[in-house]
Structure formats: C-alpha cells, structure tokens
XYZ file of C-alpha atoms in Angstrom:
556
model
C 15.621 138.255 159.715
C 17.122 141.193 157.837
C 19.870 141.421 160.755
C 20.759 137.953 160.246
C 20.968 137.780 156.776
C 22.970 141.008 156.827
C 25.459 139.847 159.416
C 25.510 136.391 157.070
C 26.499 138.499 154.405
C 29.071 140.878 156.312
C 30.794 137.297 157.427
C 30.728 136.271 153.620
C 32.593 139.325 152.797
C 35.124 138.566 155.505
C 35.792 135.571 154.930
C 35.903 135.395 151.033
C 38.651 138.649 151.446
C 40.685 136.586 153.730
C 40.260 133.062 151.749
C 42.245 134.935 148.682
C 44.615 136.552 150.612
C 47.439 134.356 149.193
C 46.892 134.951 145.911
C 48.603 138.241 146.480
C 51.952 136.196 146.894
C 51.084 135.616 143.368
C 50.632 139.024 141.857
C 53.969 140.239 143.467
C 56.034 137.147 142.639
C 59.028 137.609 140.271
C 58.948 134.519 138.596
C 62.024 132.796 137.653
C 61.194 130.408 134.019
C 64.137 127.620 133.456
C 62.079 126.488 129.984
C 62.185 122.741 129.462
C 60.433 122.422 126.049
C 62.809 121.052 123.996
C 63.501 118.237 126.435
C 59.826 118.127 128.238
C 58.209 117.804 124.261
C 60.379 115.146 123.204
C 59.565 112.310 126.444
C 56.469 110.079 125.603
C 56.036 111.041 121.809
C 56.462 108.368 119.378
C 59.158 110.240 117.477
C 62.406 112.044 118.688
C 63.255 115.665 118.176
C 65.177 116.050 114.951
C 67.882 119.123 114.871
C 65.342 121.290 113.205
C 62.203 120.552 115.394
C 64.725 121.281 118.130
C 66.158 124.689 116.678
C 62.197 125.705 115.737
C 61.043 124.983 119.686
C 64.731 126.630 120.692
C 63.588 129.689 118.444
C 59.783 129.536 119.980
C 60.877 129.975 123.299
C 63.788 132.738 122.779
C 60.419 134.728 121.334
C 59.256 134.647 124.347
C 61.674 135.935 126.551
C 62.733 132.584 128.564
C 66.801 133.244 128.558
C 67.264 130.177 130.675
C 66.515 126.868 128.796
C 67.433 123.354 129.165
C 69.061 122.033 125.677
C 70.029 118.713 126.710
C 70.126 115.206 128.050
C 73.239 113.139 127.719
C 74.127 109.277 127.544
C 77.609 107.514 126.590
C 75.793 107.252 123.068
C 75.873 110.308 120.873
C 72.370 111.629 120.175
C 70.736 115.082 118.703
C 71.332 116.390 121.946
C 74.833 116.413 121.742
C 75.232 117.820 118.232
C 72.443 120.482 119.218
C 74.697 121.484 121.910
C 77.881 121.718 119.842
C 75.354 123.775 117.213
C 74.452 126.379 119.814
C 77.619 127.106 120.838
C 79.115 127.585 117.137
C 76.362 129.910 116.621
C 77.142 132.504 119.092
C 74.305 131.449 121.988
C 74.960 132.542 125.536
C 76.230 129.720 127.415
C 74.803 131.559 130.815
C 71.418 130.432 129.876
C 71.689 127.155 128.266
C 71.074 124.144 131.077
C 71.810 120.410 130.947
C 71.048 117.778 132.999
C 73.402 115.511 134.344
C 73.246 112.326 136.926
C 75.398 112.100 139.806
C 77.468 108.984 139.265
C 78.406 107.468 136.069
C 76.833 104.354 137.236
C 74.626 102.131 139.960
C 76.099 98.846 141.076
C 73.931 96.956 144.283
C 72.292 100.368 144.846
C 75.903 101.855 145.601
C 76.675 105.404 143.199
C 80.395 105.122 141.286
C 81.647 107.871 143.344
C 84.445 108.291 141.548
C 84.489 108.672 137.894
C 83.157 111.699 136.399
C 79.587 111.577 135.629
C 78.715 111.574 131.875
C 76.740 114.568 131.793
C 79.309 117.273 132.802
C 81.913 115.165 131.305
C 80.001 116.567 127.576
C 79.094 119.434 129.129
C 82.769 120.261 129.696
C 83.203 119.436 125.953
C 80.025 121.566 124.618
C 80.921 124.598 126.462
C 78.355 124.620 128.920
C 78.373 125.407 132.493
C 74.534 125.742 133.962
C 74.129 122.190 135.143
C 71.192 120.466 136.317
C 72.405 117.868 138.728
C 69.434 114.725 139.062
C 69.264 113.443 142.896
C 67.172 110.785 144.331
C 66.270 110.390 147.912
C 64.037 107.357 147.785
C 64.654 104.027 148.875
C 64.303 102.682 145.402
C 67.161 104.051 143.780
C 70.529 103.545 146.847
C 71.087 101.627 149.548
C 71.006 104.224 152.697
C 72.166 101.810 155.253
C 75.031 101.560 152.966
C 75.410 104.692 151.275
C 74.481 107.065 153.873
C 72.835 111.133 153.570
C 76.375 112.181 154.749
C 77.985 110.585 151.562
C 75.495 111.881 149.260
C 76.080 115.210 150.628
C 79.860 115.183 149.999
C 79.311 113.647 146.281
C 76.884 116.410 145.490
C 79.236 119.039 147.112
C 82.671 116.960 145.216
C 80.641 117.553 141.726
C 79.075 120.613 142.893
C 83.109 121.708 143.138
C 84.541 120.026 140.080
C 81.999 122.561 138.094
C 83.411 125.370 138.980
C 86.599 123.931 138.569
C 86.191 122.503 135.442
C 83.305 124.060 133.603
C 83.459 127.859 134.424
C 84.486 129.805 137.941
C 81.147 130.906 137.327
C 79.770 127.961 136.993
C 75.619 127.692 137.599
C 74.577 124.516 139.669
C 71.178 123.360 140.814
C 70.180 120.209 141.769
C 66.997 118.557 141.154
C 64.912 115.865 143.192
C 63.197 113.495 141.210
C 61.522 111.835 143.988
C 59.891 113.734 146.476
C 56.524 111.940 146.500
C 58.504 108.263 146.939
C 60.933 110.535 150.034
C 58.819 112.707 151.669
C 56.365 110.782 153.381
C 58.468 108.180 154.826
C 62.240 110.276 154.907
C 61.475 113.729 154.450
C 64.782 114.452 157.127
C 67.171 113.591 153.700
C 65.882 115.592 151.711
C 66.148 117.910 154.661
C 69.898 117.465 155.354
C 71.015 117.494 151.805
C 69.103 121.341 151.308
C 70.871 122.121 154.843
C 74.441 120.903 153.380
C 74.331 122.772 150.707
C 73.201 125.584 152.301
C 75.761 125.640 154.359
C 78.681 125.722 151.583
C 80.391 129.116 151.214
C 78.514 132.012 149.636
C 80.532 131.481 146.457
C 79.794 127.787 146.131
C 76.014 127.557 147.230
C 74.119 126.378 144.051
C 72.543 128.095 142.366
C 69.118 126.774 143.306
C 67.089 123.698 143.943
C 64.708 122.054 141.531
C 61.802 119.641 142.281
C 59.202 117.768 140.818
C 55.906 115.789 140.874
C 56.429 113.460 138.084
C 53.390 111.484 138.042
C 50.485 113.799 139.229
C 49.755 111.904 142.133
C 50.619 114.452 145.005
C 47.845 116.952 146.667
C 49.129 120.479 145.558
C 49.062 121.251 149.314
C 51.766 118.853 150.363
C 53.652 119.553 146.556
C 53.380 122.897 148.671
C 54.085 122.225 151.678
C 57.416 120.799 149.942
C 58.467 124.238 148.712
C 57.602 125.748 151.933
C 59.848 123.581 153.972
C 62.779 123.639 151.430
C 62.592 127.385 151.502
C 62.238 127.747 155.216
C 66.023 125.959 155.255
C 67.520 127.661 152.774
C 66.194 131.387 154.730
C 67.384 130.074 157.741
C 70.679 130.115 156.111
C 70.349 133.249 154.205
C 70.770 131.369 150.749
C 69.037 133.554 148.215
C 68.815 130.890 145.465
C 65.593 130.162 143.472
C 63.519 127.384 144.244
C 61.876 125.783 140.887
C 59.250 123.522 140.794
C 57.860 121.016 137.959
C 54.530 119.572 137.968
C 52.828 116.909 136.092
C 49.323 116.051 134.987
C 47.403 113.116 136.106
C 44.472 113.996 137.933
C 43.453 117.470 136.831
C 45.414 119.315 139.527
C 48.800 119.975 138.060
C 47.972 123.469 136.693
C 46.754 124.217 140.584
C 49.832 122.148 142.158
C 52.217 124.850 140.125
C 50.451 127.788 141.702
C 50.168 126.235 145.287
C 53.804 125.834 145.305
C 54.412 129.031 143.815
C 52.670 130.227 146.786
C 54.390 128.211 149.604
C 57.745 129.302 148.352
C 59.097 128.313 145.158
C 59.829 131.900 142.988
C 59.775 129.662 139.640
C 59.026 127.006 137.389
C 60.862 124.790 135.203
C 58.587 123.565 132.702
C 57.150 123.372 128.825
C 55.868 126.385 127.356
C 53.053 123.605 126.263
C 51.757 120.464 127.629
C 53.412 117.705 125.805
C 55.022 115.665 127.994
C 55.773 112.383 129.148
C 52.762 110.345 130.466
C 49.619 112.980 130.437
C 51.679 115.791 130.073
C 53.628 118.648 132.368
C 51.597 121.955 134.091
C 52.931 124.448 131.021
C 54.619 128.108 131.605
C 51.998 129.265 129.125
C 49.058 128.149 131.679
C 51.356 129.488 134.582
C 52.104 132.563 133.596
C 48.627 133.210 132.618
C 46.950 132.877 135.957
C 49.909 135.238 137.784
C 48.849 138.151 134.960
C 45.207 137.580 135.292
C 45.864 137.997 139.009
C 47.486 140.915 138.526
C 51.407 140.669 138.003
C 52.841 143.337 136.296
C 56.267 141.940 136.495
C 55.726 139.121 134.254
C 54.520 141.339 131.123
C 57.519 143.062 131.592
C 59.820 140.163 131.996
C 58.838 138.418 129.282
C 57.009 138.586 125.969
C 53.299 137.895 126.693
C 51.753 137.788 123.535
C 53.751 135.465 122.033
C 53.054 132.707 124.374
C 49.935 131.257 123.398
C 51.649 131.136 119.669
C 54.722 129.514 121.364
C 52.567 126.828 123.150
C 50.581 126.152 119.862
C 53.933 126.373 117.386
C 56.005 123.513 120.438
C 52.804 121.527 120.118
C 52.382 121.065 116.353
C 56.423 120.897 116.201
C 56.633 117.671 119.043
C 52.952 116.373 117.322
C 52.138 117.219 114.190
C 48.971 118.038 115.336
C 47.885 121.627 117.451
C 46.937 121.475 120.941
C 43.541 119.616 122.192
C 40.561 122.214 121.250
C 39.649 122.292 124.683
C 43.495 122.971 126.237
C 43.518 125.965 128.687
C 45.052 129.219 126.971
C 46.561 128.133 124.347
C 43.557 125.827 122.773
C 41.589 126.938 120.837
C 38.153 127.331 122.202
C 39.944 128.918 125.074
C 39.793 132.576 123.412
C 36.423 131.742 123.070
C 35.290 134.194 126.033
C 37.532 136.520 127.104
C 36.527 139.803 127.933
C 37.670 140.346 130.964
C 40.723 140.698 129.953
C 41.359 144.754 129.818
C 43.225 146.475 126.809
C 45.894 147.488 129.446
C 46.324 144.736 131.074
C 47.103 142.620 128.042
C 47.228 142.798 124.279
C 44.739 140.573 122.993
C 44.968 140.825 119.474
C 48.539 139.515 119.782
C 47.749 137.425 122.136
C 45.246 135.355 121.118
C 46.304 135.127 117.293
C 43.002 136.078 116.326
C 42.088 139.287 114.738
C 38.659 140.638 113.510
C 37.462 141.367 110.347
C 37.021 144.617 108.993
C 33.482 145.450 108.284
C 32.413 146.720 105.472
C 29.024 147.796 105.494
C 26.350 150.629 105.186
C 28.095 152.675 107.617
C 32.073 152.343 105.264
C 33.202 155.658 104.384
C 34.465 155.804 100.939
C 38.073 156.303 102.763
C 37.825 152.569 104.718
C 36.558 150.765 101.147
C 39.531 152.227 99.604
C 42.161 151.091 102.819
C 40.642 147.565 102.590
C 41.452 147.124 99.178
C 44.581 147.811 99.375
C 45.109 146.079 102.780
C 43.617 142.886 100.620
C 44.875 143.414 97.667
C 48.293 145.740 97.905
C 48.251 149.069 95.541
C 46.448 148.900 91.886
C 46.038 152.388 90.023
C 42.578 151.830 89.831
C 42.132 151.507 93.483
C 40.786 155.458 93.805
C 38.010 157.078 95.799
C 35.995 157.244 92.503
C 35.963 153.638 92.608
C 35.427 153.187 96.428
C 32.824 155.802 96.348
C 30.586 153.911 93.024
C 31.379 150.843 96.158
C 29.373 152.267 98.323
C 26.615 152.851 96.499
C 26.227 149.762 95.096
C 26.108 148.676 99.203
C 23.130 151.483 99.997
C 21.669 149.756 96.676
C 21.657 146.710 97.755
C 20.051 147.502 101.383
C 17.157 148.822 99.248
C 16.732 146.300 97.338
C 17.125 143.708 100.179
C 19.912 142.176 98.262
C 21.926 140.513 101.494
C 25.923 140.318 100.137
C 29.077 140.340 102.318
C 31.861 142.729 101.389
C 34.403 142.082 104.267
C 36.390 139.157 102.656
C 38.558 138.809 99.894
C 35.743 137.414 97.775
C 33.202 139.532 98.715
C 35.273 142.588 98.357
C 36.272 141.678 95.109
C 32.902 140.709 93.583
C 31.701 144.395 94.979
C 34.619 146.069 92.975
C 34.050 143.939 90.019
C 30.032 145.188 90.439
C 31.578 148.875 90.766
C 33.433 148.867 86.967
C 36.943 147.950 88.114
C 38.975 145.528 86.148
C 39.759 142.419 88.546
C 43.205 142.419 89.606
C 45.227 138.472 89.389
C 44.747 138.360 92.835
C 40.976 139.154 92.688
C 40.488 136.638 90.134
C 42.241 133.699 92.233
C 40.177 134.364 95.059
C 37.035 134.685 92.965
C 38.054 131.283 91.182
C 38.853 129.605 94.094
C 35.692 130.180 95.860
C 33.342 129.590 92.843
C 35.355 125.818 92.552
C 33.851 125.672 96.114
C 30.213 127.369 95.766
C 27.454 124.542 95.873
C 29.545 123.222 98.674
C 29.408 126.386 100.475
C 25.763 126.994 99.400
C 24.775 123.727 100.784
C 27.117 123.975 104.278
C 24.928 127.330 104.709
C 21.749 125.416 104.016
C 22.690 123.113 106.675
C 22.635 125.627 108.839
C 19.514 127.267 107.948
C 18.366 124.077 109.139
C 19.497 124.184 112.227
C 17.979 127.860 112.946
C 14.822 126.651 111.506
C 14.684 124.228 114.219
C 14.962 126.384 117.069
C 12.848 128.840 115.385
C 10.380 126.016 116.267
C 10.775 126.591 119.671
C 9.841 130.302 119.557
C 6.996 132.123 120.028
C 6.839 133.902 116.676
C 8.062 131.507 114.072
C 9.023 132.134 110.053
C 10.108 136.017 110.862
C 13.714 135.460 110.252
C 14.517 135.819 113.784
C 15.611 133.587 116.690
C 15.141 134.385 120.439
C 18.404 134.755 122.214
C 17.852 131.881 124.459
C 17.300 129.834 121.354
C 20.342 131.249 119.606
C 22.540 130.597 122.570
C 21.318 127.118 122.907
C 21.462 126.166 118.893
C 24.636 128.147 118.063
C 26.556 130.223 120.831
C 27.129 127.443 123.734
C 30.220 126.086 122.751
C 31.834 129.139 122.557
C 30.092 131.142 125.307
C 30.173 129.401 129.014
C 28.078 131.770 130.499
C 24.721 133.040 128.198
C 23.224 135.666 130.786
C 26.620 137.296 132.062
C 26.372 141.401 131.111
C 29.779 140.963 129.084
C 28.123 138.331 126.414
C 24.944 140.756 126.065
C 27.267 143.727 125.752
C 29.079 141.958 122.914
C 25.879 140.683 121.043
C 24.659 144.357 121.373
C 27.782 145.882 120.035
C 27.738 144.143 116.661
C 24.148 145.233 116.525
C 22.904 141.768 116.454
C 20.391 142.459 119.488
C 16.884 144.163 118.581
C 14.237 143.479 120.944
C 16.203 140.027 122.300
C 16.276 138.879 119.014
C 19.117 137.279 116.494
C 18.665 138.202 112.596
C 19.397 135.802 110.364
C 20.546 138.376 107.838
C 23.316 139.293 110.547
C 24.051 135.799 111.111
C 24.263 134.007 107.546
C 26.507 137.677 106.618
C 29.518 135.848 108.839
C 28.167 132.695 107.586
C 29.053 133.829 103.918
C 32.175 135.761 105.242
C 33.719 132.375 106.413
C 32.986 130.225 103.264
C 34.607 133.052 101.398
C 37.586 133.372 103.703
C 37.945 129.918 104.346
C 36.533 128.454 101.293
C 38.138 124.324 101.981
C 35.675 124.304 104.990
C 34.455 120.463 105.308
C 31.320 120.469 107.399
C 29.006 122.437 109.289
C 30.888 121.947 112.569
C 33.881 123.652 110.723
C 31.858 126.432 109.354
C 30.064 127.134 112.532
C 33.598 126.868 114.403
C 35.359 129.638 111.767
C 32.423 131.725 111.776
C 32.225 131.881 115.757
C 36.051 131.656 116.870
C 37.310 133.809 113.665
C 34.291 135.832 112.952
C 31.959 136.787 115.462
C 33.922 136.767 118.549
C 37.225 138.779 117.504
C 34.271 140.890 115.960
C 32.693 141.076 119.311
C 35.900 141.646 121.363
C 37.011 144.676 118.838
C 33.316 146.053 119.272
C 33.133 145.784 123.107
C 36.970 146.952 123.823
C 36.448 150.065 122.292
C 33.458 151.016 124.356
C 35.695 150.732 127.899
C-alpha cells in the first residue's frame, strides 16, 4: 500500500509541475498597458466625465506609469472629448502616447462602408494633434454586407486609412486596429479575421501597424477560445515576422474575465488595453490593476520595474470614486477593500505593502515605549511644541507602568489617547490636542456604547467555551465571532504567526484587554464611526491587521 500511495504521490508531483508550466509565460512577459480609463469609466454610468473627472483619472493613471492612454472618442458633435484633447496638447503632453479611437467609414448605408470620405475620428485627430489611432473593425455579419463588400475591400480601406495616417497625422504615425467582434466572427468566419491580420502583415516594414487590438465585450466567451484567438492572430503575424503587440480587452459577465485576460496573455497577446478599475459598461471590464497583480504575484519582475506598483490599488480606488462617487465594491479583488485583508504572502521584496495597500499600522505605544518613541509620536501627531521633551515623555511612561499596576486598561497610540496621557503627565494641551480631545468627548457615550455592543458579542461566544467569565475567548471562538471576514483561512501558520506576533496568543487564547485596546484605538481615531459593523471593520482592516503585517514582516 505504501508503494502505491507513494507512486500516487510521485504522479501528483508530476503532474501538478507540468499543469503550471504556462504560468511561466506569465512571469517573463513584458507587458505592454494601452490604459483605457478615462474612456472604459465613462460607458454605462449615469453621468458623463466632466473635464476635471477626466484630468483627475488622466493624472491617476500617469502615477502609475501607463505612458500609453486612450483620451478620446469622437462624433460630428463636439463633446468633452474633444476639448480634453485640445487641453492636453496646450499643456505640453506627449502626443506619442495619447490614443483615439476612430471608425473606419464616416458612415453605413445598406450595410455598405462610405469608402470615401474621411472618417470623423482622424479627421479631429488631425486637428488635436494626435497621431496614435485606434482604428474600430468589425468582421461579423451584423455590421456589412460581405457578399457585397467583400474581405478584399476591407483590407484595402484599412490599408487606404492605415496610409492617409502617416500621411496626414505624423510620418510616424502609430496605427492599430481593433476587432470589436470576435465572438459574433470567429465561430462562423474566423478566415476574415484571418486575411485582414495576413494583409496587414504583409504591408511594408514601415507601414505595418502598429499592433492589433481585440476584445470580448460581453463576457460570454470561454477564456480558452478568447485564447485560442490571440494564439492564432499571433501565429500570422510570426509567420510574417511582424513584431507588433497584440492587446487584448476583456469584459465581465460570468466571473471569468479576470482569468480570460491571463489565458490570452498566455496564448500570445504581450498586453492589455483596459481600466486601471472595473467600471465599465455592462458589468464592468477585467482591470490592469487585477492584471498586473497576478503577473507580480507570479513572479514578474519586469512589471515593478515598468511601472509604479504601489500606486495602483490607489489608482483603481481614486478612477472608481471619480466615475461613481462611491469606492469600489468591499469585496472587489485588489483594490477593494477587504482584499488587503490577508496578505502575507506577499514578501517585503517582492512588493511594498505599506504603499501598496494604503494602509499603514499604528504605532504602539505601550509598556515596552522607550522614552525616545513617546517623544517621536508626539511630534509625528502633533508637529514640534517646546514642551515636547524627554522629561515629559519619560513622566509618560510612568504613568503607562502605573497604570499596568493598577490594572487601569487606557490606549495611548491615537491622537486622543496620546493626548489624554500627556495631559495626565503635566503638559499643557496643545490646540491640536484639545480638538481631538473635544471631538472625541462630543462622541463618547456613542463610542462607549458601540464598545458595549461588542462586549456583547464576545460574551456570547464566551458561552461557547469551556472556561467562561475569565476575560478570554478561545481562538476558534474568536475567529468565528470576530476574525472571519477578514481572515479566509483560520488554521493557516501565517494567521497564527500574526496573532502571536502582536502577543494576542497565550495558551490559544484572545484577551479582551488586547482586543477592546484597538477597540478604543478606533473610536478615538475614527471617532464618526456609526455602528458596530463599522467599528469592528476599522478596528480589523486599520488596526489589527496592518498591526499584524508590520509585526510578522519584520520577523522574515
């Protein structure tokens, strides 16, 4: 039986090595990130960008690192877009990485293109200043008449306009065109889209586009044939030696569009064109932020140096609020905000956290403060007074070790708390002190009775436990009452390793004491709190676990 179970395991090992094998395509990928969050954030919200939602999402992104970005959408009417445009270019912004789209014909008549007047979209472009140009194809049946207007004649209007750009807009002109409609083509004529990649491949070195964009724009698709897409598109443009990037953009429908993005990724694409959040039309678009995640956490070391990592999950929530009004869904991969809720392992080097995440720990001020860290924390709160001195820091501290012997339980990490200690030590209360003092005591009984509330709730599960009244909870019982939400996985060695660095483990037990200190620390740092789901939510996602990931970081 041993043998067996041995050789069971040896083909487990085997087999799970060779099953992630492509992922490596995804650790070495340079990733090419056309950002479409300006136009992406607008489609499907019940307002329109205004020209300063659209410079604040132009400014998120630049923070970033995206240099490519798509500003704009033009119609015969004028719109924001086109005064957006005209803004960029007054203010000194590189035309090489500011993209438009454009249609191929100025109009449809009978399902026959106008083949000859000059599409509106470069027509503006031409005015802007622009030259990266975003040319929108469709291959389907519902759009042209193929009998009529055959592959052949699309190929030589996308080639006429492909010219007239570099003739026209700039000799170095940046083209890519775009199918819209690969889920409506592919099954049924998957030989145009085909023939128009082989065309264009074929033009001369110094007229071969830029690159080809494509999309699943209604979530629909498997992500194996989205990838099996990519990996056809890319075997024609190899077998032509094209070099040019292959972008794909993926939307949400069925829960697979953050998977569909990597699968293509995979099968050949080298980029995405997409929001650095989800907003987008119908459920939403597979965002960079999400994307570029999942290459770094598989390893990529060329996307923290290509672009600026720890601003991202700020950029995702800053688009969001700017297209809504409202920050992302609590629940929202990355960039929501339970998902910092258990991250450890994440490694220092690998990523900055802290900056990351947005979320930073508090300082703790306890038994264990030298009279040096008292005296940094009050100025870090509080800026420079003269009577901040180590006289003063040091009568802090002992007031502290008084306390622990008198089993007085206070918090002295927050503005309040700090500032009530000093007050206790003989220093005169600073203006600054005495708002935060004021506007916490406006807010005491309500913060007295959210903290009863939760006594509660511990007293409940202390039901549950062996030894009952002592002030303590079992783990399992904390977990269940308090932690879940936060914590997916109760029994992994990284949660226990946390718990036990902020030396709220003795004997697999939770102390109150420890507990209701963050408890306090969150009323008085956060003093409008409404409810207990609120307090519980600032103490855990503000608190405890930046708390825990500072703790447990500096023990690797």
């Amino acid at each position: 039986m041993a043998s067996k179970i041995q050789q069971l395991a040896s083909s487990y090992t085997k087999d799970a090595a060779k099953a992630v094998e492509k992922y490596q395509v995804l650790r070495d990928l340079d990733i090419f990130v056309l950002d479409n969050s300006i136009r992406e954030s607008t489609v499907g919200q019940m307002r329109g960008h205004t020209m300063e939602s659209k410079w604040a999402i132009y400014d998120e992104v630049r923070k970033c690192g995206f240099n490519h970005t798509i500003v704009g959408s033009f119609s015969h009417s004028t719109r924001v877009d086109d005064d957006f445009c005209r803004q960029l270019i007054e203010r000194g912004e590189d035309p090489e990485g500011l993209w438009a789209f454009s249609e191929i014909t100025k109009g449809i008549k009978q399902k026959l293109p106008d083949t000859e007047s000059v599409p509106v979209g470069i027509r503006k472009m031409k005015e802007f200043g622009l030259h990266c140009v975003i040319f929108e194809v469709d291959l389907g049946d519902g759009v042209y008449d193929f009998e009529k207007f055959t592959i052949k004649d699309m190929c030589a209007l996308l080639n006429k306009w492909n010219e007239w750009c570099y003739q026209n807009l700039n000799p170095k002109a940046k083209v890519v065109f775009s199918f819209r409609d690969l889920p409506d083509t592919m099954p049924e004529h998957p030989s145009r889209v085909f023939e128009v990649v082989s065309s264009l491949a074929n033009l001369p070195a110094n007229r071969r586009p830029f690159g080809m964009l494509f999309e699943e724009p209604r979530g629909k698709s498997l992500p194996e044939e989205c990838g099996m897409w990519a990996r056809y598109i890319r075997r024609i443009m190899d077998d032509n030696k094209w070099k040019g990037h292959l972008l794909v953009h993926v939307h949400e429908k069925f829960g697979l569009g953050d998977v569909t993005a990597l699968q293509v990724l995979m099968d050949g694409a080298d980029g995405i064109w997409a929001s650095v959040c989800a907003e987008g039309a119908s459920m939403g678009n597979s965002p960079s932020c999400v994307t570029l995640m999942n290459l770094i956490r598989l390893g990529n070391k060329k996307v923290l140096k290509k672009f600026n990592c720890t601003y991202l999950r700020k950029a995702a929530i800053n688009v969001t609020i700017t297209s809504t009004g409202r920050e992302p869904h609590i629940k929202q991969p990355v960039f929501g905000a339970r998902a910092i809720d258990f991250v450890f392992d994440l490694l220092p080097e690998e990523f900055d956290l802290a900056s990351f995440f947005g979320e930073k720990a508090p300082v703790r001020i306890t038994t264990m403060a030298s009279k040096e860290m008292i005296l940094h924390r009050l100025g870090e709160l509080f800026g420079d007074e003269p009577e901040f001195t180590l006289d003063i820091a040091n009568r802090m501290k002992e007031l502290i070790l008084e306390d622990l012997r008198t089993g007085r339980k206070e918090e002295y990490m927050s503005e309040v708390g700090l500032a009530l200690l000093f007050d206790r030590a003989g220093g005169t209360l600073s203006a600054n002190m005495r708002d935060a003092i004021d506007n916490f005591e406006l807010k005491g009984p309500h913060a007295q009775n959210l903290i009863d509330q939760v006594r509660k709730i511990w007293d409940e599960w202390d039901l549950k436990d062996e030894a009952q009244g002592d002030n303590m909870l079992q783990f399992d019982s904390f977990y269940n009452g308090f932690m879940a939400p936060y914590f997916s996985c109760y029994r992994c060695n990284d949660t226990k390793k946390a718990l036990q660095a902020i030396d709220m483990d003795s004997d697999g037990m939770v102390d109150w004491n420890e507990f209701e200190l963050y408890l306090k620390w969150a009323m008085h740092q956060y003093p409008n709190t409404e409810d207990v789901d609120g307090l519980l939510d600032i103490t855990f996602r503000k608190g405890l676990i930046p708390a825990m990931q500072d703790e447990f970081l500096k023990t690797q």
